Short mmCIF file of C-alpha atoms in Angstrom, two decimals:
data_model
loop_
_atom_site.label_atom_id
_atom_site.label_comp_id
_atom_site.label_asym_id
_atom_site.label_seq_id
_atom_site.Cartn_x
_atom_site.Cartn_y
_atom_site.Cartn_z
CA UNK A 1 20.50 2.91 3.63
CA UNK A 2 18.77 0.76 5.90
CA UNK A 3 16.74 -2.89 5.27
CA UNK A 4 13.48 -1.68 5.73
CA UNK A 5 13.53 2.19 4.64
CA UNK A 6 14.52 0.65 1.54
CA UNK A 7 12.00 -2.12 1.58
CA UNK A 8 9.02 1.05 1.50
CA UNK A 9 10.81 2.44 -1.26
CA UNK A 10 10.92 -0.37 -3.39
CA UNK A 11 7.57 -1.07 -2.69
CA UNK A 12 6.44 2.26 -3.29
CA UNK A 13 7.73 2.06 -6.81
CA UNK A 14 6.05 -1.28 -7.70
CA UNK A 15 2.38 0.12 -6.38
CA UNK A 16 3.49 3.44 -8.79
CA UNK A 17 4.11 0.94 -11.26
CA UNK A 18 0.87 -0.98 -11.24
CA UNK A 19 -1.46 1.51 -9.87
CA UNK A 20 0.04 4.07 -13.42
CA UNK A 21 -1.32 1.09 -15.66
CA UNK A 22 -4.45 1.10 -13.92
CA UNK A 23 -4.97 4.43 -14.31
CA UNK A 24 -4.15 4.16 -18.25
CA UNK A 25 -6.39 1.15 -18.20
CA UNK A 26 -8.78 3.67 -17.00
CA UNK A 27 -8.27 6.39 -19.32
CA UNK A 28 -8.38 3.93 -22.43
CA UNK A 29 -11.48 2.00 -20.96
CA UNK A 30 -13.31 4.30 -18.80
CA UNK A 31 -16.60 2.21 -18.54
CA UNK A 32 -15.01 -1.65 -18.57
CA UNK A 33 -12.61 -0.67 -15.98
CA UNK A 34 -14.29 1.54 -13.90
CA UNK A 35 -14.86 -1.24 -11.14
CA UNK A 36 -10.70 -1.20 -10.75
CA UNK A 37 -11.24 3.06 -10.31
CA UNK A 38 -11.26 2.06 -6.08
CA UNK A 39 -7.74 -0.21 -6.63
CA UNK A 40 -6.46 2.69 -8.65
CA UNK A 41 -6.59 5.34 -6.10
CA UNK A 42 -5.60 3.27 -3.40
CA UNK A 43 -2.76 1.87 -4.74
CA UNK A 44 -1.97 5.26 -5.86
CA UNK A 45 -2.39 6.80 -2.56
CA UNK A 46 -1.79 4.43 0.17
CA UNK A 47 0.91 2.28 -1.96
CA UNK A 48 2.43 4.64 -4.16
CA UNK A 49 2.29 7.91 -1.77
CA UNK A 50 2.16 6.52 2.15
CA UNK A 51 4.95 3.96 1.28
CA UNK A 52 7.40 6.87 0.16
CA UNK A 53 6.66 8.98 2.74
CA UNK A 54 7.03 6.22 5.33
CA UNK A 55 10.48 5.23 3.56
CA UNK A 56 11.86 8.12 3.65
CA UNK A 57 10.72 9.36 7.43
CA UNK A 58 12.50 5.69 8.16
CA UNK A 59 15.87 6.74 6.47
CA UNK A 60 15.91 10.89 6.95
CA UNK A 61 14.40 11.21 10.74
CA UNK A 62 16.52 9.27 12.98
CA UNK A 63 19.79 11.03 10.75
CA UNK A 64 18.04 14.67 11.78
CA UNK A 65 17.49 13.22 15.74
CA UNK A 66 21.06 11.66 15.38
CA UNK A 67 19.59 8.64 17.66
CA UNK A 68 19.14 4.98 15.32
CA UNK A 69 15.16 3.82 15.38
CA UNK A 70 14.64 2.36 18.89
CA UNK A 71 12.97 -0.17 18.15
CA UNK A 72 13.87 -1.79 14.14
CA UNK A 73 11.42 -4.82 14.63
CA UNK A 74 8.46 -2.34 14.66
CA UNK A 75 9.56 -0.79 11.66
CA UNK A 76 9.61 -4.79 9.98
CA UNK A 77 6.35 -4.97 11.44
CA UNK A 78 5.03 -1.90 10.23
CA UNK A 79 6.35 -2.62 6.48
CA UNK A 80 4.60 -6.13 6.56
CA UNK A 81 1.08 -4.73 8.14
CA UNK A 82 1.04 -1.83 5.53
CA UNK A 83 1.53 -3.99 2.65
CA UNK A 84 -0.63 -6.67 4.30
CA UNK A 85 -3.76 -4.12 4.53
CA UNK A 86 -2.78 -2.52 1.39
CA UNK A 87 -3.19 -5.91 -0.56
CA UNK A 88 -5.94 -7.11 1.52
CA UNK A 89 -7.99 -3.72 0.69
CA UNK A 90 -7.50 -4.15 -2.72
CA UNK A 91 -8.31 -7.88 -3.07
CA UNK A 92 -11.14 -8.04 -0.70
CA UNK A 93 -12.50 -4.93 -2.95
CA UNK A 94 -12.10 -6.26 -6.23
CA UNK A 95 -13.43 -10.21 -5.27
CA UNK A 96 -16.58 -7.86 -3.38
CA UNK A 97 -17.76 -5.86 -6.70
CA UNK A 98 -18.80 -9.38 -8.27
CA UNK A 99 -19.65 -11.77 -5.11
CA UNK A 100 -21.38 -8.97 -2.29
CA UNK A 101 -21.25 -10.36 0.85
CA UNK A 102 -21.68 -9.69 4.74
CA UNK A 103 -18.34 -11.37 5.27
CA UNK A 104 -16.23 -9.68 2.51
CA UNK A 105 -17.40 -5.90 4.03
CA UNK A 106 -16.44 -7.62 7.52
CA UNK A 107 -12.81 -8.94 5.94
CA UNK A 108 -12.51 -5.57 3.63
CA UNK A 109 -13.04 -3.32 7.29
CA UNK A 110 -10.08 -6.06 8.99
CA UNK A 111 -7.80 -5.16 5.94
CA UNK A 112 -8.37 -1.25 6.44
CA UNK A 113 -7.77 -1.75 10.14
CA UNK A 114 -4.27 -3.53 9.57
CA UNK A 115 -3.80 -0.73 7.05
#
């Protein structure tokens, strides 16, 4: 398997990992950590899930095309901006539910738009 395929995967595994203790986190202490419920579900979704799925279109597609990816340095690129919005997201969101501010919605819409 390929770098960067395998990169997503790995990755995917360690948001499934944190983003699974969240959610019992959630289900033992429902009103304390229901500020982390937005990290939860994103990490869940966008980490756990989009990660996977992009791993796996990296490793299975070009096989079924029988051509290599055209272009490997977007798929590095790709892997970094993912995680880059991913963790952005999630920081920006949890530093925003105790310090509101004008310039954390700005940075928190930047991080979605790398996403």
């Amino acid at each position: 398997m390929e770098h960067y395929p395998k990169r997503f995967l790995q990755a995917s595994l360690v948001y499934l990992t944190f983003g699974a203790a969240l959610g019992v986190l959630l289900g033992i202490f429902p009103r304390e950590a229901a500020v982390f419920r937005f990290l939860h579900v994103h990490t869940q979704l966008f980490g756990f899930l989009s990660m996977m799925v992009f791993g796996v279109a990296y490793h299975i597609l070009p096989r079924f095309n029988g051509v290599p990816v055209k272009n490997p340095r977007l798929v590095r690129l790709h892997f970094y901006l993912a995680n880059a919005g991913l963790l952005g997201m999630g920081g920006v969101r949890s530093v925003q539910m105790w310090h509101p501010s004008p310039w954390l919605t700005g940075a928190f819409i930047a991080a979605a738009l790398v996403a």
